[in-house]
Coordinates of C-alpha atoms and ligand atoms in Angstrom, one line a residue:
X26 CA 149.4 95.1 141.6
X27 CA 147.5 96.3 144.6
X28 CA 143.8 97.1 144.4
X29 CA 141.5 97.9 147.4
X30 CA 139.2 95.4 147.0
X31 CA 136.7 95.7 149.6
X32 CA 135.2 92.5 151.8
X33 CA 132.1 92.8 150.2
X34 CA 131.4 93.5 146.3
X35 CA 127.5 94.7 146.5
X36 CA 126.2 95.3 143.3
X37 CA 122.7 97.1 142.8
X38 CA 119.4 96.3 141.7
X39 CA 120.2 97.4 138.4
X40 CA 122.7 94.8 138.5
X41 CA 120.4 92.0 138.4
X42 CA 120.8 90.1 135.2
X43 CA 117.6 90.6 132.9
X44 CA 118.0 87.1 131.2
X45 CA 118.4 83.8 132.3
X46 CA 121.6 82.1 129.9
X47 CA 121.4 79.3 128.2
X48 CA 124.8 77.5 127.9
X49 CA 123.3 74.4 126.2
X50 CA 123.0 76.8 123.1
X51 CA 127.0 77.2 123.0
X52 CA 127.8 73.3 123.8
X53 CA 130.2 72.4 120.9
X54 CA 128.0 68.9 121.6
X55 CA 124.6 69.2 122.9
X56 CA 123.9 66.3 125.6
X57 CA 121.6 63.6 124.0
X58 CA 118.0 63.8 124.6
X59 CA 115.9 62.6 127.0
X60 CA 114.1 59.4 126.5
X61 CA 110.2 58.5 126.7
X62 CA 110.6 55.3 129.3
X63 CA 107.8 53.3 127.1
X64 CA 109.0 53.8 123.7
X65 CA 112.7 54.8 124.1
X66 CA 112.1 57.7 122.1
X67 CA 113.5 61.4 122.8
X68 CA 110.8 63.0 124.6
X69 CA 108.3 65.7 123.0
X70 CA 106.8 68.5 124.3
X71 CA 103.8 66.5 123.9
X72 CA 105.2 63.8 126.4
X73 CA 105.8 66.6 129.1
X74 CA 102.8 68.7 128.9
X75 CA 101.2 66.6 131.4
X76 CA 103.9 66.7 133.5
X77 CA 105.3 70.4 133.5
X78 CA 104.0 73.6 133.0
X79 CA 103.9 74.5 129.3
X80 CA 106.7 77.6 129.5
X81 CA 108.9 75.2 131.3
X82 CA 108.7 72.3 129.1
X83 CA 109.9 75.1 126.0
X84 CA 113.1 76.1 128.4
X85 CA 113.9 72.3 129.0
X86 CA 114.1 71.9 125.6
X87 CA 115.6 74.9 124.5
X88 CA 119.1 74.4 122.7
X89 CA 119.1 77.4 120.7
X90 CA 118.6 80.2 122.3
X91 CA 121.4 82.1 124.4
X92 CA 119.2 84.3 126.7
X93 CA 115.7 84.2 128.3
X94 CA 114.2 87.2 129.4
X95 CA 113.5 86.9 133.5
X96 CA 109.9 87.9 133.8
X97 CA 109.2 91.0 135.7
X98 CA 107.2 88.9 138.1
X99 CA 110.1 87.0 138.7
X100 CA 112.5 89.6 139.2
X101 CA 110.1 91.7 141.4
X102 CA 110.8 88.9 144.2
X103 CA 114.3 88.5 142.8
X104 CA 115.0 92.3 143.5
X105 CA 114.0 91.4 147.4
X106 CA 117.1 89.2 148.0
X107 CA 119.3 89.7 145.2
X108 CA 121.8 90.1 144.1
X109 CA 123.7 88.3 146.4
X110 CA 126.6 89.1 147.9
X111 CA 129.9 88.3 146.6
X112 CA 132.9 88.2 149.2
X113 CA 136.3 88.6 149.1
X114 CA 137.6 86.0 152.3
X115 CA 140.7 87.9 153.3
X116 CA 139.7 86.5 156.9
X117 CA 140.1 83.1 155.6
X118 CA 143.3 83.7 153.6
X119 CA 144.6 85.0 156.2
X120 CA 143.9 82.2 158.7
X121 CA 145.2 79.5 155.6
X122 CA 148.3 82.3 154.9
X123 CA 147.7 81.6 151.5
X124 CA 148.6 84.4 148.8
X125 CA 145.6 83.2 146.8
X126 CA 143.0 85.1 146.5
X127 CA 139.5 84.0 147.3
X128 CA 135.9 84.8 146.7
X129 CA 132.7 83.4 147.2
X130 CA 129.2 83.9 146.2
X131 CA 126.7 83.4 149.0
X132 CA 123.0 82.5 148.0
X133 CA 122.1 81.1 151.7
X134 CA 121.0 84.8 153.1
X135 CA 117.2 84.3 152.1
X136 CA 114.7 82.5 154.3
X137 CA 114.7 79.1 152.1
X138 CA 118.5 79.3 152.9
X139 CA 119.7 78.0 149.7
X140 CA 120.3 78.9 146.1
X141 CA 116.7 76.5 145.5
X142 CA 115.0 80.1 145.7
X143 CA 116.2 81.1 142.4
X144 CA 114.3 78.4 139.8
X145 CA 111.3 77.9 142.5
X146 CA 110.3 81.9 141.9
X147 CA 110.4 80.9 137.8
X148 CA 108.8 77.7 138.1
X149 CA 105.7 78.7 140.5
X150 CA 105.5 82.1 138.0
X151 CA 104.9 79.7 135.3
X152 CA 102.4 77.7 136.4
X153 CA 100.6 80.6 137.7
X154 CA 100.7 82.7 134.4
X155 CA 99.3 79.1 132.6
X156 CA 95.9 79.4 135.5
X157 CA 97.3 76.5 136.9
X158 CA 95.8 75.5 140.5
X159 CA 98.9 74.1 142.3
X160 CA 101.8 72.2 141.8
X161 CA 103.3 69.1 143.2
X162 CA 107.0 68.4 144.2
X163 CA 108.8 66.2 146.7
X164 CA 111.6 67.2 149.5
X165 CA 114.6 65.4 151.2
X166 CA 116.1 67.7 153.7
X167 CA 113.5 70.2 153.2
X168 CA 115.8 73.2 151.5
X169 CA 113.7 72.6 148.0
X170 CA 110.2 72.1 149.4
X171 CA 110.8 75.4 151.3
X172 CA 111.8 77.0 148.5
X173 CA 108.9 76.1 146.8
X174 CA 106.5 77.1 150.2
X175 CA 107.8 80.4 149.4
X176 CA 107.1 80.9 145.9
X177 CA 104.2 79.7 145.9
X178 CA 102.5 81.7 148.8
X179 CA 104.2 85.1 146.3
X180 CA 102.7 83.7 143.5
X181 CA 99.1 82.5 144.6
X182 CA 99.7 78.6 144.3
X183 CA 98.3 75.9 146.4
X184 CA 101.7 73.8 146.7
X185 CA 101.8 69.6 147.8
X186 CA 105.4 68.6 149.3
X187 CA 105.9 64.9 149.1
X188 CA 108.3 64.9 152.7
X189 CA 110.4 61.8 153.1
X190 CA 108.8 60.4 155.9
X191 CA 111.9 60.4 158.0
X192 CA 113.1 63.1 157.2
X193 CA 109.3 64.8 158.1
X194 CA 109.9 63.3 161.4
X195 CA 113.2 64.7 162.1
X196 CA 113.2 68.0 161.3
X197 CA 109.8 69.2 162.5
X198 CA 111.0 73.0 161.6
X199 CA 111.5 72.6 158.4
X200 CA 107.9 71.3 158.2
X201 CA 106.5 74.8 159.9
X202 CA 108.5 76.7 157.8
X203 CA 107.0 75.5 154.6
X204 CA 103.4 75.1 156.7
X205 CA 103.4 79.1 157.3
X206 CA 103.8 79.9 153.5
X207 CA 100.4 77.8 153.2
X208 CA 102.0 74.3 152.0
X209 CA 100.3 71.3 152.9
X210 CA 103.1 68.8 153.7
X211 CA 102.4 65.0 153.0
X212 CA 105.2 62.3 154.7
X213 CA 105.9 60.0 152.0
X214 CA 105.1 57.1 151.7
X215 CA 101.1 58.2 152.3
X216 CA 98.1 56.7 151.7
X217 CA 97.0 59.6 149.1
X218 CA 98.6 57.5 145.9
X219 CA 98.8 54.2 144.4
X220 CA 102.3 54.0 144.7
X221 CA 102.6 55.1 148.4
X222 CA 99.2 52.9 149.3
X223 CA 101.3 50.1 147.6
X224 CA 104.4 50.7 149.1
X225 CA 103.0 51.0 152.9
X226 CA 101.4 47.9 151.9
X227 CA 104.8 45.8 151.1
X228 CA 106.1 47.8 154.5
X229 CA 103.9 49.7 156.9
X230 CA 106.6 51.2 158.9
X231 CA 108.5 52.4 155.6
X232 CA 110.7 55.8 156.4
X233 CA 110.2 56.7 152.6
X234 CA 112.7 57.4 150.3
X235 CA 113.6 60.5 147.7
X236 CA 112.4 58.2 144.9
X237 CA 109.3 56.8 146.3
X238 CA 108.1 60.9 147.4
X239 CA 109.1 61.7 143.3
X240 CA 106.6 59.1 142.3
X241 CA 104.1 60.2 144.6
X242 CA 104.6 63.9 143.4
X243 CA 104.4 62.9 139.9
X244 CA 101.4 60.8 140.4
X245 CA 99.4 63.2 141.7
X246 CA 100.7 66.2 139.5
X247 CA 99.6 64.5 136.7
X248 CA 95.7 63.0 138.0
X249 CA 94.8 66.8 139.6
X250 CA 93.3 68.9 138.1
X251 CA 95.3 72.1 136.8
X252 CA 98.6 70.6 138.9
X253 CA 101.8 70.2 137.2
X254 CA 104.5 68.8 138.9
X255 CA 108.1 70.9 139.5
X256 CA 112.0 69.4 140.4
X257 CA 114.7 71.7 141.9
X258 CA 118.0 70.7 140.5
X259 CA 119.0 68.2 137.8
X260 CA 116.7 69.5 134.4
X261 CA 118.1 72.0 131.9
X262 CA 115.7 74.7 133.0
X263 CA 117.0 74.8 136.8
X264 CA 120.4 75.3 135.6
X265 CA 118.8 77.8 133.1
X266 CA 117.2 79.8 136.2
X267 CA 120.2 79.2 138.5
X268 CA 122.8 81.0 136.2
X269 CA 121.7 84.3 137.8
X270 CA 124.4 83.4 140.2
X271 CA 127.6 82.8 138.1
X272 CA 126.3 86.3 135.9
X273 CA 126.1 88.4 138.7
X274 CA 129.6 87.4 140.2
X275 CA 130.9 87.9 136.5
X276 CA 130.1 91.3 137.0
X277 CA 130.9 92.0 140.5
X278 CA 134.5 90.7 139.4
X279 CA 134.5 92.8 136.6
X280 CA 133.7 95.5 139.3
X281 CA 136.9 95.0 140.9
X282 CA 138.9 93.9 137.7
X283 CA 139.4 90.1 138.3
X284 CA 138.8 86.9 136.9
X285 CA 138.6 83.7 138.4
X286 CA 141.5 81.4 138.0
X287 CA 139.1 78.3 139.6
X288 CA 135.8 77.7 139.5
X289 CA 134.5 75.3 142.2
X290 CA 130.7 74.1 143.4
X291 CA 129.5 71.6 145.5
X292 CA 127.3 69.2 142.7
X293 CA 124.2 67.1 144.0
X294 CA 121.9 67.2 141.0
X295 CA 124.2 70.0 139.4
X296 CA 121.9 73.3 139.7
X297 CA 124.6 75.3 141.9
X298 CA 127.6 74.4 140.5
X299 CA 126.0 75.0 137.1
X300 CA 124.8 78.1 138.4
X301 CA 128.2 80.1 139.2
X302 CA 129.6 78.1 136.1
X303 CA 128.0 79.2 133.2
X304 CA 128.7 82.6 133.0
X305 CA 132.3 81.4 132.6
X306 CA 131.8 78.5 130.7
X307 CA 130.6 81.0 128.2
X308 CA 134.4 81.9 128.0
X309 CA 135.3 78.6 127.6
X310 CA 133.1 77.7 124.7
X311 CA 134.2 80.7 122.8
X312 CA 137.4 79.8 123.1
X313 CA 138.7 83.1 124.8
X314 CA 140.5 82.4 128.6
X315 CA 138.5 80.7 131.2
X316 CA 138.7 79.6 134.4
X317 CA 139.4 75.7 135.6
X318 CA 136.3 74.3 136.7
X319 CA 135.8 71.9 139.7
X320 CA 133.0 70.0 140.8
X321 CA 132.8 68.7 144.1
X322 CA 130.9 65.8 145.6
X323 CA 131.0 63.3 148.9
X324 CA 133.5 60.4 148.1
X325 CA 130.1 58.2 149.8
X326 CA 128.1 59.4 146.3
X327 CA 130.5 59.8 143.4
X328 CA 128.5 59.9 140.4
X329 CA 131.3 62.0 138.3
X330 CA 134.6 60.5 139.8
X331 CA 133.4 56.7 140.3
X332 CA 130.1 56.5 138.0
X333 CA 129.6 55.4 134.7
X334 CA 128.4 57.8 131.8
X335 CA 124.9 56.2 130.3
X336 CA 121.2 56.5 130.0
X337 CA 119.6 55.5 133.0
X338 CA 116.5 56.3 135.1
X339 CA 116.3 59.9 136.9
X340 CA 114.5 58.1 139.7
X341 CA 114.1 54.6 141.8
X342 CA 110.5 53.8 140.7
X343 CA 112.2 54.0 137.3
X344 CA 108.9 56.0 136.1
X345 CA 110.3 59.1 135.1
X346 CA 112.6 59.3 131.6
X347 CA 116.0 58.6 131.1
X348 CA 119.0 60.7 130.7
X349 CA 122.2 60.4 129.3
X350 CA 124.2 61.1 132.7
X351 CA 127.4 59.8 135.1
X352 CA 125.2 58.0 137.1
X353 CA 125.5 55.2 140.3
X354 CA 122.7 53.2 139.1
X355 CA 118.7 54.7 140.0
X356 CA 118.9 51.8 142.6
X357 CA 122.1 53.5 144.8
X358 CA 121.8 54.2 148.1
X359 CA 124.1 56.3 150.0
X360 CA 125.4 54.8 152.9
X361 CA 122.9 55.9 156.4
X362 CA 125.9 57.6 157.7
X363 CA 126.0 60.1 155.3
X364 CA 125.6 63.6 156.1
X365 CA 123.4 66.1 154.6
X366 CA 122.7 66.2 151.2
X367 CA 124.1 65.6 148.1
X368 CA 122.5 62.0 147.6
X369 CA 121.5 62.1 144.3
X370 CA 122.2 58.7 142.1
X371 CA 123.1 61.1 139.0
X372 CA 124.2 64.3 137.4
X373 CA 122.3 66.7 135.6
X374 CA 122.9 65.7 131.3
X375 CA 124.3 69.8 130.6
X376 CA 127.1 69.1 133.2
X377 CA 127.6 65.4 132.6
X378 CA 128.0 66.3 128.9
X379 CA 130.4 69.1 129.9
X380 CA 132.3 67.0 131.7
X381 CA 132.8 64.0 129.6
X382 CA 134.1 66.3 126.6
X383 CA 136.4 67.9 129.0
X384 CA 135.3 71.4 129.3
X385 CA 134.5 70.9 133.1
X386 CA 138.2 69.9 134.0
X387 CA 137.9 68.3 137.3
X388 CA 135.3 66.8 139.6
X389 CA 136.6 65.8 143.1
X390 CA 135.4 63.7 145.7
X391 CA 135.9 64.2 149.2
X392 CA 135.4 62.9 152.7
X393 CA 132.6 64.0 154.9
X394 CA 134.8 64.9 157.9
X395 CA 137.3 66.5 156.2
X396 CA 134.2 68.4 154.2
X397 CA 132.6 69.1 157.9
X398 CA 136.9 70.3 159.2
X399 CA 136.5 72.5 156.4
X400 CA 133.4 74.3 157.2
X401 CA 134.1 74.9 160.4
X402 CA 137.3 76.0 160.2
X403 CA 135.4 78.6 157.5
X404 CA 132.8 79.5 159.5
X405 CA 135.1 80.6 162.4
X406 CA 137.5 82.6 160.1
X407 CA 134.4 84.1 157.8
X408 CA 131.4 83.8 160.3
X409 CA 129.0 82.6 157.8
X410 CA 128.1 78.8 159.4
X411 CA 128.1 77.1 155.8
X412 CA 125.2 74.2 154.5
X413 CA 127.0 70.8 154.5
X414 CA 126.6 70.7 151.0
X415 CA 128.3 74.0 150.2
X416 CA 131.4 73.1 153.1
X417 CA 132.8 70.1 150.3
X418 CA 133.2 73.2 147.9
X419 CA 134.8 75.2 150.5
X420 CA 137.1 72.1 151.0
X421 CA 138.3 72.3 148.2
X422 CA 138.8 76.0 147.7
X423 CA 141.3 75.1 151.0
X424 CA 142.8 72.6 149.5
X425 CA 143.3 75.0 146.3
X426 CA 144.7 77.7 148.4
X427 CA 146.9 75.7 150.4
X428 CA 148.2 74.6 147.1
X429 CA 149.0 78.2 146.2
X430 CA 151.2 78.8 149.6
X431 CA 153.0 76.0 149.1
X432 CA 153.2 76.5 145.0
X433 CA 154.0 80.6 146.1
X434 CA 151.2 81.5 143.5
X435 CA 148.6 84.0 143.8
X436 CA 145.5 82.6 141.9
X437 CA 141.7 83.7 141.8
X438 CA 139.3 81.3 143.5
X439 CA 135.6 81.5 142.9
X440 CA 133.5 79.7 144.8
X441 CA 129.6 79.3 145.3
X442 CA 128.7 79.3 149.1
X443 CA 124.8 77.6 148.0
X444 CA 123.4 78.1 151.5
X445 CA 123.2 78.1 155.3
X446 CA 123.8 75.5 157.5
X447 CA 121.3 76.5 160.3
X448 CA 118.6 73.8 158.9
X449 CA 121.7 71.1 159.2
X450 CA 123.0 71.1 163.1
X451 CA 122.2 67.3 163.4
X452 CA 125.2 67.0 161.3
X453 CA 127.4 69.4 163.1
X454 CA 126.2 68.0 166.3
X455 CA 127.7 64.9 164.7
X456 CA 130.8 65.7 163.4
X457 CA 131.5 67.3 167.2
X458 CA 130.8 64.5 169.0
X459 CA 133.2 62.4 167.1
X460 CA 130.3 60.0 166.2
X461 CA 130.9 61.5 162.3
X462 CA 132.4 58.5 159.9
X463 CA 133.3 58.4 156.4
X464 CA 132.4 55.6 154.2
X465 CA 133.4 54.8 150.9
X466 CA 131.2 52.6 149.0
X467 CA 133.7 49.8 147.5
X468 CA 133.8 48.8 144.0
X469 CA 131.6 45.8 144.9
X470 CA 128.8 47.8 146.4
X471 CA 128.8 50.7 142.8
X472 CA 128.7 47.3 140.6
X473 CA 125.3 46.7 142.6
X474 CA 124.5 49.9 141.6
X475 CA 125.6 49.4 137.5
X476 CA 123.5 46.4 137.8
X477 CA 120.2 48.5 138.0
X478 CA 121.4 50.8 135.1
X479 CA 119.2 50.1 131.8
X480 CA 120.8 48.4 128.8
X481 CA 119.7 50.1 125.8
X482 CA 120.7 47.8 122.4
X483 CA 121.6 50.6 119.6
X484 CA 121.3 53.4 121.7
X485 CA 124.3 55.3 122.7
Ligands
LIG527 C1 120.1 71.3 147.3 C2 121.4 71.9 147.7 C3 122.6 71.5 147.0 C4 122.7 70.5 146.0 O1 121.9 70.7 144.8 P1 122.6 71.1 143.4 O2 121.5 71.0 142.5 O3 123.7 70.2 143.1 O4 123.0 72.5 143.6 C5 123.7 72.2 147.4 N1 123.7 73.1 148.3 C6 122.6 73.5 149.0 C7 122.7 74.5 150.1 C8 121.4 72.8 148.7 O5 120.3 73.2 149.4

């Protein structure tokens, strides 16, 4: 078999998928509904109106439908950096010698530098087509809040990023990136909320925390008026909006007449991973031939591989509802040597569900230097200097295609590239100076974690 498959599969405009899918309406088993905190309820669209636009709170709850129709607002900006490409790495088969074949989607070539891009252009359309003012959100490493900065200024939404205060302070770039789209960045905790007045109060020289910058977000999303409040990974409608990217590499592989063997994402909250999976997992639902799927996440935060599969709280100020998940416990905390990001205490329910009844076959964790060997070993043979959080899937599409030169088989690797590493050289600059570790939270330290997780009498 020898086809001239060239280094790059560009597809056109036209290409551009026209509906959002929906795999939560071909689950065999849907994943169980979110609770109301108070009441332990499932949560209504009642309960999130405050809280999320009204559009959005329809696709978060949406288990029946297959396909939602991308607005032509969304897909006007859409059409300005997408599709993305989709490569073929013959450089880096070449460099591995492996007889495998490997591909990979890259979503890092807009400004934001990340796949995040994608559900921020849907969720700041939303809000704006409901009059809303502005919305609120928070930001770790910045990659979401820029996003955001972005879509909003298209859009015509005043936008509030919660900034880990740390976080604020070390990466001063990130914070003029998202100030030049017109978004007024707050370093959390702040003196704007109850919770971050309270929190500065228990500890004036806080750095802030993901959690803490949530509650913030939420607090003032839901005391403003005409503000809702938006997340970038983890809910059903992120995965919803991110599934752009596993459609459009199902039809640039169509293109060239393959099919992906593996499937393989990096998985923080799950939006990436779920992203280039669903279009595939379609396949796999409906019984016809599918890839096998692999999640990948740091061995330092192993929600799939090491965490337990139970309702718990989506945040550490245990304010926001609770999800059926593989989760480390609200209360987890990576260790401080852990690079880049990834740091999320759970999984998003769709692919935690998935998971547990076996239709994503694998999740693997893996070591932040060998993650960090990986990318730049890729970035040398390919050129494209890869996020931290997209090098542990790259590690593992190695470690796949070393498997096929030793195994002497020539399978289909699909893997999603989510974004740039430019915004991440403080991590580089550690792995090259040596100073780079990996840790491994013991058993002991994930029971401290369990500890925090809810129990629930009667509810499974
Ligand atoms: C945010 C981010 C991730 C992790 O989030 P997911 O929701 O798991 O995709 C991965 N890669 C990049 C580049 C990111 O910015």
């Amino acid at each position: 078999m020898s086809k001239k498959v060239p280094y790059k599969i560009v597809l056109s405009e036209e290409d551009i998928p026209r509906a959002w899918y929906n795999v939560r309406a071909d689950m065999k088993t849907d994943h169980r509904p979110i609770l109301h905190p108070a009441t332990l309820k499932p949560v209504t669209a009642e309960d999130l109106a405050p809280v999320f636009c009204d559009e959005l709170v329809r696709q978060e709850l949406n288990d029946t439908d297959r396909f939602i129709e991308i607005p032509d607002e969304v897909l006007s900006y859409y059409r300005m950096y997408r599709p993305s490409p989709l490569f073929r790495a013959y450089n880096l088969e070449k460099a591995l010698g492996t007889p495998a074949r490997i591909y990979y989607k890259y979503e890092g070539g807009n400004t934001s530098g990340s796949h995040k891009l994608n559900s921020a252009l849907a969720q700041a359309y939303y809000a704006k087509k409901q009059g809303l003012k502005g919305v609120t959100t928070e930001t770790g490493a910045g990659q979401w809040g820029t996003a955001l900065s972005m879509a909003c200024a298209y859009f015509g939404l005043e936008c509030k990023v919660y900034m880990v205060k740390v976080s604020a302070q070390q990466k001063p770039y990130r914070k003029a990136v998202m100030e030049t789209y017109g978004a007024t960045i707050i370093p959390s905790p702040s003196d704007t909320t109850e919770v971050g007045r309270r929190m500065l109060a228990e500890n004036p020289d806080s750095n802030g925390s993901l959690g803490t910058a949530i509650s913030e977000a939420v607090e003032v999303a839901v005391t403003t008026d005409g503000y809702r409040y938006v997340l970038g990974s983890v809910l059903n409608q992120v995965l919803l909006h991110q599934s752009v990217i596993g459609l459009e590499a199902k039809a640039a592989l169509e293109k060239i007449d393959e099919y992906p063997d593996i499937v393989i994402g990096c998985a923080g909250g799950g939006s990436n991973f779920g992203g280039i999976m669903s279009a595939f997992m379609a396949d796999r639902l409906a019984g016809k031939t599918a890839p096998h799927f692999i999640a990948v996440e740091p061995a330092s935060c192993p929600s799939m591989t090491r965490g337990k599969f139970a309702y718990d709280f989506c945040d550490t100020g245990k304010v926001t509802p609770l999800a059926k998940m593989y989760t480390l416990g609200s209360g987890f905390m990576p260790p401080a040597n852990h690079a880049g990001g990834l740091r999320y205490h759970g999984m998003s329910p769709i692919i935690s569900q998935l998971y547990h009844d076996g239709f994503i076959d694998e999740a693997r964790a893996v070591e932040q230097t060998s993650v960090f060997e990986a990318a730049t070993f890729f970035a040398k043979a390919e050129g494209i200097l890869p996020a931290p959080e997209s090098a542990h899937a790259i590690r593992v599409a190695i470690d796949e295609a070393l498997r096929c030169r030793e195994e002497g088989t020539a399978k289909t690797i699909l893997f999603c590239l989510s974004g740039t590493g430019y915004f991440d050289m403080s991590a580089y600059a550690s792995y090259l100076s040596g100073t780079m570790t990996d840790t491994i939270p013991t058993d002991e330290e994930l029971e401290r974690g369990f500890a925090g997780i809810p129990s629930l009498p009667g509810i499974q």
